[in-house]
Amino acid sequence: MAKIYCMSDIHGFYEEFRKRIDQIKALSGENDKLILLGDYVDGGPDSFKVLELIRSLQQRCPERVIVLMGNHEKWFLDFAGGKDQWGMPDTEDKTLFSFLSEEQFDNVRKLVLSDTSRNVYTYIRKCIRESHGDLIDWIRKLPLYYETEKQIFVHAGIDEEAGEHWKLGTSDYMFLNKYPAETGDFHKDIIAGHIGTAEISGNRDFHDIFWDGESHYYCDGTVFVSKKIPVLVYDEDTGKYHSLRDDASLKTISKE
């Protein structure tokens, strides 16, 4: 039986992500796919390690590992391209520091004591460009959506008012930043991240997959609060959706 495993909003939490990847590897078959919906950086301490793991997974299985861009990757590209301000406050600059070697980090500490913040970020940007140019190129080429016969996988959402012409009607900004989360019926299932399921559900303690009862499934479990990354599992043979539990069992979250 072929399955699709889907995760979103890793936000630099490498250990939590690694646990889920190991769990999926133990369960997956040769025809299964992994789809990642973006926001791999910002929040946790290991943004660089998360990106490297994702890229290595895709390089090993390019037909089975689908990696989409999120708004935080776009902000990272903007910074690498010359924009001084990060799109979202990078707490203690830990996202940026995760890309630096020990020597580069020591140089940053010296600059902080003797120079302006603008020059500090100019140096960090230079280090990232020189050390991780291939990674930047890989991120830049990430697609904004992935479509199957029955589904649209996307980071934030699409222009649903455009109906069957959603590809033309949806701007790049909406693919990455749509807010608030939309619910209701659409001609395909829409699987997205971006907005925490605690917010969508109205329950601050809910950090699992959220299904609106119709065509929308949301996967952002607010990992920096919950320390868990939800996994949506779609069984292509039965057409059912499930949430992967910590003990590797499946909880059905769509209609029988």
Short mmCIF file of C-alpha atoms in Angstrom, two decimals:
data_model
loop_
_atom_site.label_atom_id
_atom_site.label_comp_id
_atom_site.label_asym_id
_atom_site.label_seq_id
_atom_site.Cartn_x
_atom_site.Cartn_y
_atom_site.Cartn_z
CA MET A 1 0.00 0.00 0.00
CA ALA A 2 1.42 3.37 -1.02
CA LYS A 3 1.28 6.18 1.49
CA ILE A 4 2.09 9.89 1.56
CA TYR A 5 3.72 11.21 4.73
CA CYS A 6 3.48 14.95 5.18
CA MET A 7 5.07 17.38 7.65
CA SER A 8 5.35 21.14 7.93
CA ASP A 9 6.90 23.91 10.02
CA ILE A 10 10.01 22.19 11.40
CA HIS A 11 11.49 25.56 12.43
CA GLY A 12 15.01 24.40 13.26
CA PHE A 13 13.99 21.64 15.68
CA TYR A 14 16.34 18.98 14.36
CA GLU A 15 15.95 16.33 17.07
CA GLU A 16 12.15 16.41 16.89
CA PHE A 17 12.33 16.19 13.09
CA ARG A 18 14.92 13.42 13.14
CA LYS A 19 12.70 11.30 15.38
CA ARG A 20 9.83 11.59 12.92
CA ILE A 21 12.06 10.79 9.94
CA ASP A 22 13.38 7.67 11.67
CA GLN A 23 9.84 6.63 12.49
CA ILE A 24 8.70 7.08 8.88
CA LYS A 25 11.69 5.15 7.55
CA ALA A 26 10.70 2.20 9.69
CA LEU A 27 7.15 2.28 8.31
CA SER A 28 7.51 3.32 4.70
CA GLY A 29 7.43 1.13 1.61
CA GLU A 30 9.27 1.53 -1.67
CA ASN A 31 6.43 3.52 -3.26
CA ASP A 32 5.71 5.85 -0.34
CA LYS A 33 6.40 9.59 -0.54
CA LEU A 34 7.44 12.26 1.93
CA ILE A 35 6.11 15.77 1.32
CA LEU A 36 7.46 18.70 3.35
CA LEU A 37 5.49 21.94 3.32
CA GLY A 38 8.08 24.54 4.24
CA ASP A 39 9.33 26.61 7.19
CA TYR A 40 12.37 24.53 8.02
CA VAL A 41 14.24 27.43 9.65
CA ASP A 42 13.66 29.95 12.48
CA GLY A 43 12.70 29.00 16.01
CA GLY A 44 14.87 26.09 17.11
CA PRO A 45 18.66 25.94 17.38
CA ASP A 46 19.49 23.79 14.34
CA SER A 47 18.06 25.35 11.19
CA PHE A 48 21.14 24.47 9.13
CA LYS A 49 21.09 20.81 10.25
CA VAL A 50 17.39 20.56 9.37
CA LEU A 51 18.00 21.91 5.87
CA GLU A 52 20.97 19.61 5.34
CA LEU A 53 18.98 16.56 6.42
CA ILE A 54 16.09 17.48 4.13
CA ARG A 55 18.38 18.08 1.18
CA SER A 56 20.19 14.78 1.74
CA LEU A 57 16.87 12.91 1.87
CA GLN A 58 15.78 14.48 -1.38
CA GLN A 59 19.11 13.80 -3.08
CA ARG A 60 18.85 10.12 -2.17
CA CYS A 61 15.22 9.77 -3.29
CA PRO A 62 14.38 12.69 -5.61
CA GLU A 63 11.17 11.11 -6.89
CA ARG A 64 9.86 10.28 -3.44
CA VAL A 65 10.84 13.31 -1.34
CA ILE A 66 8.99 16.51 -2.27
CA VAL A 67 10.25 19.70 -0.61
CA LEU A 68 8.24 22.94 -0.84
CA MET A 69 9.24 26.47 0.10
CA GLY A 70 7.80 28.31 3.09
CA ASN A 71 7.78 31.98 3.94
CA HIS A 72 10.71 31.54 6.33
CA GLU A 73 12.86 30.13 3.53
CA LYS A 74 11.88 33.16 1.44
CA TRP A 75 12.99 35.44 4.29
CA PHE A 76 16.27 33.55 4.50
CA LEU A 77 16.85 34.07 0.78
CA ASP A 78 16.01 37.76 1.16
CA PHE A 79 18.62 38.08 3.90
CA ALA A 80 21.24 36.17 1.92
CA GLY A 81 20.48 38.43 -1.03
CA GLY A 82 21.22 41.62 0.87
CA LYS A 83 18.24 42.52 3.03
CA ASP A 84 19.44 43.51 6.52
CA GLN A 85 16.26 42.71 8.41
CA TRP A 86 15.11 39.14 8.94
CA GLY A 87 11.43 38.69 8.12
CA MET A 88 10.73 37.53 11.67
CA PRO A 89 12.85 38.26 14.75
CA ASP A 90 15.58 35.60 14.91
CA THR A 91 15.75 35.10 18.68
CA GLU A 92 19.38 35.55 19.75
CA ASP A 93 20.31 35.14 16.07
CA LYS A 94 20.42 31.37 16.61
CA THR A 95 19.11 30.66 13.12
CA LEU A 96 21.92 32.63 11.51
CA PHE A 97 24.55 31.27 13.91
CA SER A 98 23.59 27.69 12.99
CA PHE A 99 25.14 28.33 9.55
CA LEU A 100 28.51 29.50 10.93
CA SER A 101 31.68 27.59 11.75
CA GLU A 102 33.27 28.03 15.18
CA GLU A 103 35.87 30.36 13.69
CA GLN A 104 33.20 32.46 11.99
CA PHE A 105 31.17 32.59 15.20
CA ASP A 106 34.24 33.83 17.12
CA ASN A 107 34.70 36.56 14.52
CA VAL A 108 31.07 37.58 14.96
CA ARG A 109 31.58 37.91 18.73
CA LYS A 110 34.55 40.19 18.12
CA LEU A 111 32.58 42.29 15.65
CA VAL A 112 29.69 42.66 18.09
CA LEU A 113 32.05 44.25 20.60
CA SER A 114 33.70 46.61 18.16
CA ASP A 115 31.40 47.32 15.22
CA THR A 116 27.87 48.23 14.15
CA SER A 117 25.10 45.67 13.83
CA ARG A 118 24.88 46.39 10.11
CA ASN A 119 28.51 45.34 9.60
CA VAL A 120 27.97 42.27 11.76
CA TYR A 121 25.11 41.12 9.53
CA THR A 122 27.12 41.95 6.43
CA TYR A 123 29.84 39.60 7.68
CA ILE A 124 27.32 36.85 8.55
CA ARG A 125 25.74 37.18 5.11
CA LYS A 126 29.17 36.90 3.49
CA CYS A 127 29.93 33.74 5.47
CA ILE A 128 26.62 32.13 4.53
CA ARG A 129 27.08 32.95 0.84
CA GLU A 130 30.63 31.64 0.73
CA SER A 131 30.08 28.51 2.81
CA HIS A 132 26.58 27.54 1.71
CA GLY A 133 26.11 28.82 -1.83
CA ASP A 134 24.94 25.42 -3.05
CA LEU A 135 22.36 25.25 -0.27
CA ILE A 136 21.07 28.72 -1.15
CA ASP A 137 20.71 27.66 -4.80
CA TRP A 138 18.79 24.56 -3.72
CA ILE A 139 16.40 26.58 -1.57
CA ARG A 140 15.85 29.09 -4.35
CA LYS A 141 14.61 26.31 -6.65
CA LEU A 142 12.08 24.84 -4.22
CA PRO A 143 8.54 24.79 -5.67
CA LEU A 144 5.59 26.58 -4.11
CA TYR A 145 3.09 23.71 -4.39
CA TYR A 146 2.75 20.04 -5.28
CA GLU A 147 -0.37 18.65 -6.92
CA THR A 148 -1.74 15.14 -7.15
CA GLU A 149 -4.93 13.92 -8.75
CA LYS A 150 -6.83 14.54 -5.51
CA GLN A 151 -4.71 17.03 -3.53
CA ILE A 152 -2.87 20.32 -3.44
CA PHE A 153 0.05 20.48 -1.03
CA VAL A 154 1.15 24.03 -0.21
CA HIS A 155 2.78 25.95 2.60
CA ALA A 156 0.04 28.50 3.38
CA GLY A 157 -2.80 28.24 0.89
CA ILE A 158 -4.19 29.10 -2.53
CA ASP A 159 -6.74 31.47 -4.03
CA GLU A 160 -9.78 29.23 -3.72
CA GLU A 161 -12.06 31.80 -5.31
CA ALA A 162 -10.20 31.11 -8.56
CA GLY A 163 -11.57 27.56 -8.51
CA GLU A 164 -9.98 25.32 -11.13
CA HIS A 165 -7.78 28.25 -12.19
CA TRP A 166 -6.09 28.47 -8.79
CA LYS A 167 -2.60 28.15 -10.28
CA LEU A 168 -3.10 31.35 -12.25
CA GLY A 169 -5.05 33.11 -9.53
CA THR A 170 -2.67 32.48 -6.65
CA SER A 171 0.21 34.90 -6.17
CA ASP A 172 3.58 33.77 -4.84
CA TYR A 173 2.84 35.81 -1.74
CA MET A 174 -0.40 33.92 -1.10
CA PHE A 175 1.24 30.51 -1.59
CA LEU A 176 3.68 31.42 1.18
CA ASN A 177 1.72 33.75 3.46
CA LYS A 178 -2.05 33.23 3.14
CA TYR A 179 -3.87 34.22 6.31
CA PRO A 180 -6.24 33.42 7.94
CA ALA A 181 -6.62 29.70 7.35
CA GLU A 182 -9.47 28.90 4.99
CA THR A 183 -11.99 26.15 5.58
CA GLY A 184 -14.84 24.62 3.61
CA ASP A 185 -15.33 22.67 0.40
CA PHE A 186 -12.98 22.72 -2.58
CA HIS A 187 -12.70 20.43 -5.60
CA LYS A 188 -9.41 19.04 -4.27
CA ASP A 189 -8.14 18.45 -0.75
CA ILE A 190 -5.78 21.21 0.40
CA ILE A 191 -2.97 20.25 2.76
CA ALA A 192 -1.13 23.20 4.30
CA GLY A 193 0.97 24.36 7.23
CA HIS A 194 1.90 27.95 8.15
CA ILE A 195 -0.78 28.55 10.79
CA GLY A 196 -0.70 26.60 14.03
CA THR A 197 -3.49 24.10 14.45
CA ALA A 198 -3.97 25.42 17.99
CA GLU A 199 -5.08 28.71 16.45
CA ILE A 200 -7.21 27.11 13.75
CA SER A 201 -8.95 24.75 16.18
CA GLY A 202 -9.46 27.41 18.84
CA ASN A 203 -7.81 25.13 21.39
CA ARG A 204 -4.41 26.36 22.57
CA ASP A 205 -3.46 22.83 23.67
CA PHE A 206 -4.21 21.22 20.29
CA HIS A 207 -1.06 20.56 18.25
CA ASP A 208 -2.09 17.66 16.05
CA ILE A 209 -3.35 17.51 12.45
CA PHE A 210 -6.49 19.63 12.05
CA TRP A 211 -9.22 18.63 9.60
CA ASP A 212 -12.07 21.05 8.98
CA GLY A 213 -14.54 18.27 8.14
CA GLU A 214 -14.45 19.11 4.43
CA SER A 215 -11.45 19.77 2.17
CA HIS A 216 -8.71 21.22 4.39
CA TYR A 217 -5.99 19.56 6.44
CA TYR A 218 -3.52 21.66 8.44
CA CYS A 219 -0.21 20.35 9.74
CA ASP A 220 1.56 23.08 11.75
CA GLY A 221 1.80 21.75 15.31
CA THR A 222 3.61 24.86 16.68
CA VAL A 223 6.74 22.87 17.45
CA PHE A 224 8.40 25.65 19.46
CA VAL A 225 5.54 25.26 21.97
CA SER A 226 4.59 21.58 21.69
CA LYS A 227 8.07 20.16 20.89
CA LYS A 228 6.26 17.76 18.55
CA ILE A 229 5.89 17.66 14.78
CA PRO A 230 2.59 16.21 13.54
CA VAL A 231 2.66 13.79 10.61
CA LEU A 232 -0.27 13.54 8.22
CA VAL A 233 -0.50 10.15 6.54
CA TYR A 234 -2.57 9.63 3.40
CA ASP A 235 -3.28 6.08 2.28
CA GLU A 236 -3.55 6.17 -1.50
CA ASP A 237 -5.28 2.79 -1.59
CA THR A 238 -8.09 3.58 0.85
CA GLY A 239 -8.25 7.35 0.35
CA LYS A 240 -8.17 7.90 4.11
CA TYR A 241 -6.13 10.41 6.12
CA HIS A 242 -4.49 9.61 9.43
CA SER A 243 -2.34 11.24 12.07
CA LEU A 244 0.81 9.32 13.01
CA ARG A 245 0.96 8.88 16.78
CA ASP A 246 4.13 8.80 18.86
CA ASP A 247 3.84 5.01 19.17
CA ALA A 248 3.64 4.69 15.34
CA SER A 249 -0.05 3.79 15.34
CA LEU A 250 -2.44 5.64 13.05
CA LYS A 251 -5.38 7.75 14.15
CA THR A 252 -7.96 8.17 11.39
CA ILE A 253 -8.96 11.81 10.95
CA SER A 254 -11.17 11.70 7.86
CA LYS A 255 -14.55 10.22 7.11
CA GLU A 256 -14.83 6.48 6.98
#
